[in-house]
Coordinates of C-alpha atoms in Angstrom, one line a residue:
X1 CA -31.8 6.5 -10.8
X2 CA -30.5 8.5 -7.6
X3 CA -30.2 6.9 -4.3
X4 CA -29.6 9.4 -1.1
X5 CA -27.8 8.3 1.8
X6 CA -25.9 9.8 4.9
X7 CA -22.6 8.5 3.9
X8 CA -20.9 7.0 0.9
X9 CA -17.9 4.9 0.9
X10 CA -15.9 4.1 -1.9
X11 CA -13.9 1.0 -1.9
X12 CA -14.1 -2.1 -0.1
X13 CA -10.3 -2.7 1.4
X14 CA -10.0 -2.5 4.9
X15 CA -11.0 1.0 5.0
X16 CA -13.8 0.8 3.4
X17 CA -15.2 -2.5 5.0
X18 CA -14.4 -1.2 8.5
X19 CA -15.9 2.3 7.7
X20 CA -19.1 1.0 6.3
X21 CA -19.6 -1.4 9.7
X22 CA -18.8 1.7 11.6
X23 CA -21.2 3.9 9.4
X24 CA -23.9 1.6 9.8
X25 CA -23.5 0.7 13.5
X26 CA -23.5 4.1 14.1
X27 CA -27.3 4.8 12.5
X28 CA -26.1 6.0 9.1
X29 CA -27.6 5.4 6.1
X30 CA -24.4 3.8 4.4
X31 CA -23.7 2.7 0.6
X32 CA -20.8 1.6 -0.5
X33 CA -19.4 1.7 -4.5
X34 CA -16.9 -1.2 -5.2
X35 CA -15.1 -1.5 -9.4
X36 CA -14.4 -5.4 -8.0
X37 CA -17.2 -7.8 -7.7
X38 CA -16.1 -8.6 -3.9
X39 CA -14.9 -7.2 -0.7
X40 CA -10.8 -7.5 0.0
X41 CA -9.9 -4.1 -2.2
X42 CA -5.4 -4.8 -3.2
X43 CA -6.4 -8.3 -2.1
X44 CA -9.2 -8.8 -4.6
X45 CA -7.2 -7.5 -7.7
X46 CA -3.5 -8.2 -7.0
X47 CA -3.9 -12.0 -7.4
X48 CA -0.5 -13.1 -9.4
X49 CA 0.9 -16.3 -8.3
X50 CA 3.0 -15.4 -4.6
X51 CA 1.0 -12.2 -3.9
X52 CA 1.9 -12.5 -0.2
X53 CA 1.6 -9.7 2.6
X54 CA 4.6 -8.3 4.3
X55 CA 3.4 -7.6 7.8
X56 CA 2.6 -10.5 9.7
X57 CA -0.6 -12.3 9.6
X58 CA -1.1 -11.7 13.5
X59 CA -0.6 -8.2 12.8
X60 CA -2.3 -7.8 10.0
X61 CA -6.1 -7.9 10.5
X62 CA -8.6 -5.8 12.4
X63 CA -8.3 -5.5 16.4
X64 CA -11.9 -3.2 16.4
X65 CA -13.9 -6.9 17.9
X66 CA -12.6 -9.4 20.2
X67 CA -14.3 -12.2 18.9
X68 CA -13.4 -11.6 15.1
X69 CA -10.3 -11.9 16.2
X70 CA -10.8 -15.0 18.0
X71 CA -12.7 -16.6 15.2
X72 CA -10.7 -16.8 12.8
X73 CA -7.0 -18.8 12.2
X74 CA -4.4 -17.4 10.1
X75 CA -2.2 -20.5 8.8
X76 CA 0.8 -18.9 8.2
X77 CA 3.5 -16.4 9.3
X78 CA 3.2 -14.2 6.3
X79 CA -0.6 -14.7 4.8
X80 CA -0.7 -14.9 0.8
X81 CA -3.7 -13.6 -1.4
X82 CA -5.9 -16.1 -1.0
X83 CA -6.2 -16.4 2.7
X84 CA -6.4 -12.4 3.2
X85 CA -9.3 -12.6 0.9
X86 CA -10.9 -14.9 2.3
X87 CA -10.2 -13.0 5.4
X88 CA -12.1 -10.2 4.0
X89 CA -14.5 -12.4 2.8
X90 CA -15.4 -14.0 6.6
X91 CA -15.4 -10.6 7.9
X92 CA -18.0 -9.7 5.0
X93 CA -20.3 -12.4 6.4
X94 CA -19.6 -12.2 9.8
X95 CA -20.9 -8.5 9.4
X96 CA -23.3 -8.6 6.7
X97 CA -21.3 -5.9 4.9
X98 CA -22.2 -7.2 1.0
X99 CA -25.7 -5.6 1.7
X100 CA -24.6 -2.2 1.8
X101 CA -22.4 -3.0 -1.2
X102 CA -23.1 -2.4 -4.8
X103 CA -19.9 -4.4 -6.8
X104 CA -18.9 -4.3 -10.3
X105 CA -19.5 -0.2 -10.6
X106 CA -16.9 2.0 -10.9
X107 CA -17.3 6.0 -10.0
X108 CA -16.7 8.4 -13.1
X109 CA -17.3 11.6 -11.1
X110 CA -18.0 13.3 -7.9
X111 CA -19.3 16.9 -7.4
X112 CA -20.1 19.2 -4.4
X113 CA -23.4 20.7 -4.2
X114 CA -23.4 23.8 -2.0
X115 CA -26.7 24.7 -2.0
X116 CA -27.7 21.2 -0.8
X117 CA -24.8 20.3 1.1
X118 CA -24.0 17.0 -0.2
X119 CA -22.2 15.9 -2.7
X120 CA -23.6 14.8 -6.0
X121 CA -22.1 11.0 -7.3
X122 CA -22.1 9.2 -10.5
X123 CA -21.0 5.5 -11.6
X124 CA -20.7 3.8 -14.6
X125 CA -23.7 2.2 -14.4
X126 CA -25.3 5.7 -14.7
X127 CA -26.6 5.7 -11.2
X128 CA -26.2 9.0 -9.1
X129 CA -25.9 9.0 -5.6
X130 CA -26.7 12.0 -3.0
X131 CA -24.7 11.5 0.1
X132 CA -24.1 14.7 2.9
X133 CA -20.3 12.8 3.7
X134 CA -18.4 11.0 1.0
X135 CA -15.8 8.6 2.2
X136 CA -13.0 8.1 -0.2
X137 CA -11.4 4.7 0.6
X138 CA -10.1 4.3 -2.8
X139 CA -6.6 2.5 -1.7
X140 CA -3.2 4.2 -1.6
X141 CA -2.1 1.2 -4.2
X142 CA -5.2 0.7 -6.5
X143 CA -4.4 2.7 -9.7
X144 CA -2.1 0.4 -12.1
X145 CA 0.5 2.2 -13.8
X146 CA 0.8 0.8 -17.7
X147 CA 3.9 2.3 -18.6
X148 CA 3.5 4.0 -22.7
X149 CA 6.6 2.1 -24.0
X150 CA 6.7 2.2 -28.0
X151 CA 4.3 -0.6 -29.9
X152 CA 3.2 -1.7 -26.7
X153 CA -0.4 -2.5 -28.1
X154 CA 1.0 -4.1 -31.2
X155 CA 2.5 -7.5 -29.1
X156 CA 0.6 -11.0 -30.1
X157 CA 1.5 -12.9 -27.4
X158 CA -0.5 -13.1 -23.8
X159 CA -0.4 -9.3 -21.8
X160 CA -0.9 -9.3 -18.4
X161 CA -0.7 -6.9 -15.5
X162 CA 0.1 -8.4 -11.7
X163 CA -2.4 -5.3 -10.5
X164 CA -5.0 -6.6 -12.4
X165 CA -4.3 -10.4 -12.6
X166 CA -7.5 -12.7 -14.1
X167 CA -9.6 -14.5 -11.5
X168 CA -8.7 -17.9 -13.7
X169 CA -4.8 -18.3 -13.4
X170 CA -3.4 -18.2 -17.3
X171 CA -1.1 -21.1 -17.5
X172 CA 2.4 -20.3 -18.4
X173 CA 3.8 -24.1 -19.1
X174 CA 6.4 -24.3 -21.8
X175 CA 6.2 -20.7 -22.7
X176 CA 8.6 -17.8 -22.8
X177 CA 7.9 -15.4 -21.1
X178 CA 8.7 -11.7 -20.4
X179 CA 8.2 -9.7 -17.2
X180 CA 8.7 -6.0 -17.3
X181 CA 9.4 -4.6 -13.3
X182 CA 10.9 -5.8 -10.5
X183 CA 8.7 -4.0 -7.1
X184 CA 7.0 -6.2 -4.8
X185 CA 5.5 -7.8 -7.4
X186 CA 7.6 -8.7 -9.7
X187 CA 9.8 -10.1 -6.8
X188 CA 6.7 -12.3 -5.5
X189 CA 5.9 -13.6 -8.8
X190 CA 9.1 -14.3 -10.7
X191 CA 10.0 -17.4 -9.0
X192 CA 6.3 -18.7 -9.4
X193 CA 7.0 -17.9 -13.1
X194 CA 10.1 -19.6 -13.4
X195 CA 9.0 -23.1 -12.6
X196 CA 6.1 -23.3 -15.3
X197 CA 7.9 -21.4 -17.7
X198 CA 10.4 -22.3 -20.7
X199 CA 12.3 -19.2 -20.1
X200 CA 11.7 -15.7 -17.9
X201 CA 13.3 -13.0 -18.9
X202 CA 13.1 -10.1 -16.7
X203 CA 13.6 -6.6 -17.6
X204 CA 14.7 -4.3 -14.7
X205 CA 14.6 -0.6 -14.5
X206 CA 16.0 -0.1 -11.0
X207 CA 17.5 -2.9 -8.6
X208 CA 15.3 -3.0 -5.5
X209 CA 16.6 -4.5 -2.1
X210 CA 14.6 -7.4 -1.3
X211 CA 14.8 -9.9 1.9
X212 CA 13.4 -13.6 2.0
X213 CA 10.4 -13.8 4.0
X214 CA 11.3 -16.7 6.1
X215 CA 7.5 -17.5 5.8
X216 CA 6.2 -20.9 7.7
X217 CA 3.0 -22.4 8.6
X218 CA 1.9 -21.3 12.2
X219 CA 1.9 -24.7 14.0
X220 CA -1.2 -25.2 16.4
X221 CA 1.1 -24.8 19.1
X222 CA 2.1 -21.7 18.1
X223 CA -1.2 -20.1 17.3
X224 CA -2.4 -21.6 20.9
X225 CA 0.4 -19.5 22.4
X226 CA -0.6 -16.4 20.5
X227 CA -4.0 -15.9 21.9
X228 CA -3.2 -14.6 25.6
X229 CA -0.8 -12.6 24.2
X230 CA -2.4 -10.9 21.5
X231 CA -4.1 -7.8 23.3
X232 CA -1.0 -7.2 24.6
X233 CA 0.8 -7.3 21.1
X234 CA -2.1 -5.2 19.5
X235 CA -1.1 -2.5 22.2
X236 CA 2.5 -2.1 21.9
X237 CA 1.6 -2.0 17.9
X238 CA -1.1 0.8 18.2
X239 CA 2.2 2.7 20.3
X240 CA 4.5 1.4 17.6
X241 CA 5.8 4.1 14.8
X242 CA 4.6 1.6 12.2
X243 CA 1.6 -0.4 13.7
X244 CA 3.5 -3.5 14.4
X245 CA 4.7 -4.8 18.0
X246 CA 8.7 -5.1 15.9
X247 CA 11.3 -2.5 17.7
X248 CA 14.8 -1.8 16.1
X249 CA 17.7 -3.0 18.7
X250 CA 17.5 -1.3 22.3
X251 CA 21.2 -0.8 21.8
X252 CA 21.9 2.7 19.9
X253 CA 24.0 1.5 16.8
X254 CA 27.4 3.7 17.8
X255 CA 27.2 1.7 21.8
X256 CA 27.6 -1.7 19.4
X257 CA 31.1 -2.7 19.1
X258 CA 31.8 -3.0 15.3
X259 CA 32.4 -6.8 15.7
X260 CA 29.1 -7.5 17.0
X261 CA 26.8 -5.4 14.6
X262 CA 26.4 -8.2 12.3
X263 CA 24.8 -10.3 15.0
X264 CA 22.2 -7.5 14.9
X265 CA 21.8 -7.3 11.2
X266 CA 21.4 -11.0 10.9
X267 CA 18.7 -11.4 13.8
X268 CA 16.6 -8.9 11.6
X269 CA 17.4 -10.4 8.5
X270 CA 16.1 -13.7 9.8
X271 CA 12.7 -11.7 11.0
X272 CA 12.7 -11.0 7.5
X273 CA 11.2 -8.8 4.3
X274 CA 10.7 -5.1 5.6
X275 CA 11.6 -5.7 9.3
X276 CA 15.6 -5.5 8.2
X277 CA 14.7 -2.0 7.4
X278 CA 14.8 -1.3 11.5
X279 CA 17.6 -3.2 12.6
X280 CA 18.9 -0.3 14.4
X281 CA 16.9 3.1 15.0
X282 CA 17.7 6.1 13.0
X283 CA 19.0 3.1 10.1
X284 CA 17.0 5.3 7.7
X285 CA 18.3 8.6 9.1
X286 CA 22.1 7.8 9.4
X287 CA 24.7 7.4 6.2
X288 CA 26.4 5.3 8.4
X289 CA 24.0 2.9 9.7
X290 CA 22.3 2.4 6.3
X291 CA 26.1 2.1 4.9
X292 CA 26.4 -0.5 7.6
X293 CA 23.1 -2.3 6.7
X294 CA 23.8 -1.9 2.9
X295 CA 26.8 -3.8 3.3
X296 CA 25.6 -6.7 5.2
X297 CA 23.1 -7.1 2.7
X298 CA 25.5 -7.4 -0.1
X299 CA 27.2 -10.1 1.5
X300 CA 24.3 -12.0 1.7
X301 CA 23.2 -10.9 -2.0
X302 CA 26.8 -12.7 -2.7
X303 CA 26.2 -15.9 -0.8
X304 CA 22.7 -16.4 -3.1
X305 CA 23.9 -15.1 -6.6
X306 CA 26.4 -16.9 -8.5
X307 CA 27.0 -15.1 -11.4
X308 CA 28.8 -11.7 -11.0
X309 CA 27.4 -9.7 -13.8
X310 CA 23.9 -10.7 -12.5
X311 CA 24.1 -10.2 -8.8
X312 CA 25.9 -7.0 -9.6
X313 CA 22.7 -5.7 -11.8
X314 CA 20.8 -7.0 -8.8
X315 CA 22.7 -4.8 -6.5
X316 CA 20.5 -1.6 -6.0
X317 CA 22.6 1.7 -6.4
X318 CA 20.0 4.5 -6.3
X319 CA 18.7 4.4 -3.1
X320 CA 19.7 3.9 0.4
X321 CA 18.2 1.1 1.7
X322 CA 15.0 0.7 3.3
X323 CA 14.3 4.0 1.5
X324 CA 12.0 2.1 -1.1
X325 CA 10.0 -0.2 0.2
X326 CA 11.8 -3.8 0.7
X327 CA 10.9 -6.3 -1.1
X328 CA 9.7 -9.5 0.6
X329 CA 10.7 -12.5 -1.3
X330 CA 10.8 -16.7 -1.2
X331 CA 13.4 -17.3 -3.8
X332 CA 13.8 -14.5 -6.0
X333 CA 17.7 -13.9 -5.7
X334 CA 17.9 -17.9 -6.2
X335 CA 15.9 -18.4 -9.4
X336 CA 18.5 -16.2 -11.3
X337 CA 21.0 -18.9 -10.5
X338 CA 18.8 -21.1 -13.0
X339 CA 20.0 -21.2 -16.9
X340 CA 16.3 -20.6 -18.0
X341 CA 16.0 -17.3 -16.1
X342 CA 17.5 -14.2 -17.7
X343 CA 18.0 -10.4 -16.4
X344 CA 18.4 -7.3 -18.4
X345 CA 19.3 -4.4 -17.0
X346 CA 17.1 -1.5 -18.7
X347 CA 19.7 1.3 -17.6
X348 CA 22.2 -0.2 -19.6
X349 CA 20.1 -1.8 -22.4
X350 CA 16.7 0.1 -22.4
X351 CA 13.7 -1.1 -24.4
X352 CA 13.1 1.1 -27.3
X353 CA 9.9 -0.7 -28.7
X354 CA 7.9 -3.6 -27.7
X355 CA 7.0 -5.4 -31.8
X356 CA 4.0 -8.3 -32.5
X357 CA 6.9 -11.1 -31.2
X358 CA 8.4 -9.6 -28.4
X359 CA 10.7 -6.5 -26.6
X360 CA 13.1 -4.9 -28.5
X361 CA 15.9 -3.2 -26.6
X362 CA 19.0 -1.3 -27.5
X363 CA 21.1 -4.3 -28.0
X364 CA 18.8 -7.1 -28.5
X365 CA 15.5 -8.4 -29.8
X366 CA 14.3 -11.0 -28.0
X367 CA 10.7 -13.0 -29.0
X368 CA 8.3 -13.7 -26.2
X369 CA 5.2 -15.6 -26.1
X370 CA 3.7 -13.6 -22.9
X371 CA 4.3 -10.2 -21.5
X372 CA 3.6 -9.3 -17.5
X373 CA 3.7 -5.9 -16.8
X374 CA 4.6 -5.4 -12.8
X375 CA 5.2 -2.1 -12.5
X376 CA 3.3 -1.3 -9.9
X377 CA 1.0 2.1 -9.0
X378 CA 0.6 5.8 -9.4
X379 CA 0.6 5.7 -5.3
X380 CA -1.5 7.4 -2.9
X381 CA -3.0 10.1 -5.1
X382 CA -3.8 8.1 -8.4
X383 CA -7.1 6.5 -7.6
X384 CA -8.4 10.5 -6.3
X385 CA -7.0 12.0 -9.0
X386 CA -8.9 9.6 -11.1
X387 CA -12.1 10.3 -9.7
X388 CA -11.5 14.2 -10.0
X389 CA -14.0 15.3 -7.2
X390 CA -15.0 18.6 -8.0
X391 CA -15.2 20.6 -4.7
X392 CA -16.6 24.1 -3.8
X393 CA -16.6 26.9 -6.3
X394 CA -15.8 24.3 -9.3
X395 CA -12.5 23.2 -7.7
X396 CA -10.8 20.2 -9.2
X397 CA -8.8 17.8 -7.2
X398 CA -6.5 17.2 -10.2
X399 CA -5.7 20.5 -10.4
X400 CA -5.4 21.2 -7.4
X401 CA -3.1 18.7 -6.6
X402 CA -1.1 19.4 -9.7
X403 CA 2.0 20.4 -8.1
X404 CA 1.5 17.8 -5.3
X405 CA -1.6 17.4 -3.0
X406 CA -2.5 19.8 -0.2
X407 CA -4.0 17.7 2.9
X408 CA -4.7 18.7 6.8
X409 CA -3.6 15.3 8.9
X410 CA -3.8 13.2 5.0
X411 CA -7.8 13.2 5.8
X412 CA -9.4 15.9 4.2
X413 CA -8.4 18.6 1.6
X414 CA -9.1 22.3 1.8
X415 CA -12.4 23.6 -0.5
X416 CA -13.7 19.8 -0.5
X417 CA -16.4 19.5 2.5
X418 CA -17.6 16.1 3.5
X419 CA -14.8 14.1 1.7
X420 CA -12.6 12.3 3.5
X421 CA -9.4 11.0 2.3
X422 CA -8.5 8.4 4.1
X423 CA -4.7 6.7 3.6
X424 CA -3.9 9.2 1.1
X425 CA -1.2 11.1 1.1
X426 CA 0.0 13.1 4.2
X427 CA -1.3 10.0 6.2
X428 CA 1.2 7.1 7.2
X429 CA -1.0 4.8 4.8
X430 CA 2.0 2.4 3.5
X431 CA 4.3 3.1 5.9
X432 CA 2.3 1.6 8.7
X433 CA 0.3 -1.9 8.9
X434 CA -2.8 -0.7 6.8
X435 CA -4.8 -2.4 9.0
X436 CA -4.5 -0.6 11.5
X437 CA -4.0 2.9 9.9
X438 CA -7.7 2.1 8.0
X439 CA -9.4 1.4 11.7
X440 CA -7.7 4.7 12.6
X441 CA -8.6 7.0 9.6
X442 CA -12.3 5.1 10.0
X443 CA -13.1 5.7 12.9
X444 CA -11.4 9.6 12.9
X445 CA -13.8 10.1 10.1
X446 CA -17.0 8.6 11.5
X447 CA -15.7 11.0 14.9
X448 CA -15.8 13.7 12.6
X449 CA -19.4 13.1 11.3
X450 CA -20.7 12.6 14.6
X451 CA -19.8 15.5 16.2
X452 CA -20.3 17.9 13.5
X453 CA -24.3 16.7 13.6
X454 CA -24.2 16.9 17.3
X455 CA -23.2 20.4 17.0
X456 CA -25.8 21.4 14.6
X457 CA -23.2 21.9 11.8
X458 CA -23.7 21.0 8.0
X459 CA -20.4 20.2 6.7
X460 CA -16.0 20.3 7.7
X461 CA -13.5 20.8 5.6
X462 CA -9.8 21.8 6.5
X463 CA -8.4 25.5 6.2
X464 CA -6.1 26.1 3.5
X465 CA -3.2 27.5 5.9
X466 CA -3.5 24.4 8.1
X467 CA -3.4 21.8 5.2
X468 CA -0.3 23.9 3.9
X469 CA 1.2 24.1 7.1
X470 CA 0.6 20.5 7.9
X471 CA 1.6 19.2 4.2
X472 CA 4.6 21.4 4.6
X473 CA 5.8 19.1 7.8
X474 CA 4.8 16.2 6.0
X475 CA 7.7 16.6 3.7
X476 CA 9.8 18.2 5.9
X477 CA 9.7 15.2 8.0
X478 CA 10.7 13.1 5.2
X479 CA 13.6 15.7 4.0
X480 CA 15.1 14.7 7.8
X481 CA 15.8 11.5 6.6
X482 CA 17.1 9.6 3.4
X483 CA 13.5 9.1 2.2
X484 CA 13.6 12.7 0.4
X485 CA 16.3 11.4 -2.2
X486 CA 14.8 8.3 -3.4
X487 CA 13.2 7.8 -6.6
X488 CA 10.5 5.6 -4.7
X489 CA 6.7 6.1 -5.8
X490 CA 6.8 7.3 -2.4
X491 CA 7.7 10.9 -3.9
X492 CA 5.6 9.7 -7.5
X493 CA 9.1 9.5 -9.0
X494 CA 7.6 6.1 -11.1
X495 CA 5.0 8.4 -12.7
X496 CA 6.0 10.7 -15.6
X497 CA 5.1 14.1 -15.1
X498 CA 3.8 13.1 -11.8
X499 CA 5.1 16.3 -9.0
X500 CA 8.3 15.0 -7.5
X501 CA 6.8 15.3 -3.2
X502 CA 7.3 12.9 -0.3
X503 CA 3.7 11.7 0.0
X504 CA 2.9 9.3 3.0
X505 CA 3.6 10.9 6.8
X506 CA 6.7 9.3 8.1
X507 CA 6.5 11.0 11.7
X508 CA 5.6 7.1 13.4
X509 CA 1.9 5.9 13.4
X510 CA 1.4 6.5 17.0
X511 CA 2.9 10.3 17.1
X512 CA 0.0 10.7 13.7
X513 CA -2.6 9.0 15.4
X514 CA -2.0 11.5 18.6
X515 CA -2.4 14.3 16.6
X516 CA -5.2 13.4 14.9
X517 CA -6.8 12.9 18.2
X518 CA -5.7 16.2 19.9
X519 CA -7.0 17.9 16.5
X520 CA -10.3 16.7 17.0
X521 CA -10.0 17.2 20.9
X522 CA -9.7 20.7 20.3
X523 CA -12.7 21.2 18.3
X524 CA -11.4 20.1 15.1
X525 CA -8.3 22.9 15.3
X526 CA -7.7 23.7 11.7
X527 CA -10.7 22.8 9.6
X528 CA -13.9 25.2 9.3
X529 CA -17.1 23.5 10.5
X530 CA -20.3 25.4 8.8
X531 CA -24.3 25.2 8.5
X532 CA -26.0 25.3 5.7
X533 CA -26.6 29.4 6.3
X534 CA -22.6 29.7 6.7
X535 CA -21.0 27.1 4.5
X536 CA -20.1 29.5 1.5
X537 CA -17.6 31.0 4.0
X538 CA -13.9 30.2 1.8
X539 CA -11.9 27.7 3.7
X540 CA -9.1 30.6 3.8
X541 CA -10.7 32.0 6.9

């Protein structure tokens, strides 16, 4: 079967939801392909016990419609799984999105069609679809990474993976169990773990800096006082570097006196999770100031952590902090004060096989009855890569992207018409509130699609020397800062054999969302807009 439509969106996170409203308010023909059988995209598969969001609930939900915003109550500070989805799932009614949906199919391949100009799309339920623009809202965090450790298929016990957690929660009572990685989600779920579980036994590669969320319901009162504020708050955050209305001190960090700076780290601290990470400005930039931070967060490591060998296998050492995303936590550094609760430190004692009763590693074998695997993503290009568009003249995103991707602005690649990329890489994507950055790389695309059918034209794509040059100051961006050194999935460094790059823009959301803007101001400066008589013109010119 083959279904045509104007525009095709793949996913159903907040990109993909807001794109497909967008597509259709706009008079498209729209279809959207979804692998999950509902809307909410990371919020529909990343269900583990204390999946919880680290940008505020206020912040974190679309600002595109007055009312939707009005209509619906967040509960608390920081929102876990369950609300966001049903968040998604609200909006989903509110705009009759699910009709434009087909859920539980997956896309095997995509292919450009010159002749036709459209691209050519298959699923897994053997469908093809025609569609003239092909929106790729595929998540920057939607492609688990399984990491190939020795015997891993041979285990008994339970296997799970956080990224792909089963809609009925397995019950962990009495049972020892094993949980290899210690990102975001290992931090969230550890402590959940801990108080079903006989013993947890956690198995860290690399120490990540993590920050109690000080999460608490939002009181009536509170919400109440939110509302005449909010447009307010959703301006400064659309002006913000990273879509949220949180500055860093308006005191420069060397105008502090040294006796005082603390005062400043602890107010942040006590925002909480990732807003440490901009106590002062430039904290990410400076040796100094991250030195500075660094340190005040290993006082407070030491106030939570009794035991010394622990909270010294706790205490990150490869990265400056803030440089990999921190963790957002209720309790994690506390539940390794519990007897039942184990850590061990892979760089010291690395697993060398996992066997049918548990993980081996250099120095130990110890049994388990369940094995969670939270280790996370191949970020930002994994779920394109996947896919493997083919583009003009046989051109294969994987290949292309081989030594790290080539993007103009993070929303469209070079020899690839009609696809737009949005948070992928050379975007802000995770480094802003996604919420946000997905109304912004929506409605840029939808902008895009307009005025190239206004015009008469047939397809866009970037030029290859713009999406060099641009991809070029993507990482040079990061190189000015201690990102560049990190081995964050930021740069892929979690993936084997994966191109060591700085991947998400960290040049502030509003500065990204300016040029963007003034790109498509100036009659799309840098990408090639053809007809169908023209389009076989290489995107080199």
């Amino acid at each position: 079967m083959t279904t045509t439509v104007d525009v095709l969106v793949i996913g159903a996170g907040f990109a993909g939801v807001y794109s497909t409203i967008h597509a259709d308010r706009a008079g498209y023909s729209v279809l959207g392909i979804e692998a999950g059988s509902e809307v909410g995209g990371t919020w529909y598969w990343n269900r583990y016990p204390g999946a919880r969001c680290d940008v505020e609930s206020l912040d974190y939900s679309y600002s595109f419609d007055p009312e939707l915003e009005n209509e619906w109550r967040w509960s608390e500070r920081y929102a876990t799984q369950p609300e966001i989805l049903r968040y998604f799932q609200f909006v989903a009614d509110r705009f009759d999105v699910r009709r434009h949906y087909r859920f539980n199919e997956r896309v095997t391949a995509a292919a450009w069609d010159e002749a036709a100009q459209r691209w050519s799309v298959t699923t897994d339920a053997g469908d093809t679809i025609s569609a003239q623009w092909l929106i790729m809202a595929t998540g920057s965090l939607s492609n688990p990474n399984l990491p190939d450790i020795a015997g891993r298929d041979s285990f008994a016990g339970e296997t799970y993976l956080t990224a792909m957690w089963p809609e009925e929660a397995p019950d962990f009572t009495g049972k020892r169990v094993a949980v290899i990685g210690t990102g975001s989600s290992g931090v969230q779920s550890v402590p959940h773990f801990a108080r079903q579980a006989a013993e947890v036994v956690v198995y860290q590669r690399s120490a990540n800096y993590s920050v109690p969320a000080f999460n608490r319901e939002l009181t009536d009162e509170e919400w109440e006082a939110s509302r005449p504020t909010l447009a307010e708050r959703r301006a400064i955050s659309w002006a913000g570097g990273a879509g949220s209305p949180w500055n860093s001190h308006p005191v420069p960090f060397d105008e502090v006196p040294q006796d005082e700076r603390d005062a400043v780290f602890a107010e942040a601290w006590e925002r909480g999770g990732v807003l440490f990470g901009k106590a002062f400005a430039e904290q990410t930039v400076r040796e100094d100031i991250n030195d500075a931070a660094r340190v005040y967060f290993e006082a407070r490591l030491a106030d939570i952590v009794t035991d010394p060998q622990t909270r010294s296998d706790l205490t990150p050492t490869d990265h400056a902090i803030g440089t990999k995303r921190i963790c957002t936590d209720s309790g994690y550094y506390q539940t390794f004060n519990e007897e039942h609760v184990h850590l061990v430190n892979l760089r010291r004692e690395p697993i060398t096989e996992i066997t049918a009763d548990g993980i081996r590693t250099a120095e130990a074998m110890r049994e388990h009855d369940v094995i969670v695997y939270a280790t996370g993503f191949d970020a930002l290009t994994g779920a394109l890569s996947a896919i493997n568009p083919i583009g003009r003249d046989g051109r294969s995103l994987a290949a292309e992207w081989a030594d790290g991707p080539q993007t103009l602005l993070g929303l469209m690649v070079p020899g690839f018409p009609n696809m737009f990329t949005l948070n992928g890489p050379g975007s802000p994507s995770v480094l802003s509130n996604m919420a946000l950055t997905s109304e912004q790389q929506g409605a840029w695309a939808l902008r895009a699609i307009a005025d190239a059918t206004a015009a008469g034209h047939t397809s866009i794509e970037p030029r290859d020397d713009a999406a060099a040059a641009w991809t070029a100051h993507v990482v040079a961006v990061g190189d000015r800062t201690l990102f560049g050194n990190a081995p964050s999935w930021y740069t892929g460094a979690n993936i084997a054999g994966k191109k060591r790059v700085f991947l998400p823009y960290l040049g502030g959301f509003a500065n990204y969302t300016a040029q963007c803007t003034a790109a498509a101001d100036k009659g799309y400066e840098g990408f090639v807009l053809s007809t169908a008589s023209t389009a076989a013109v290489p995107a080199s010119v």
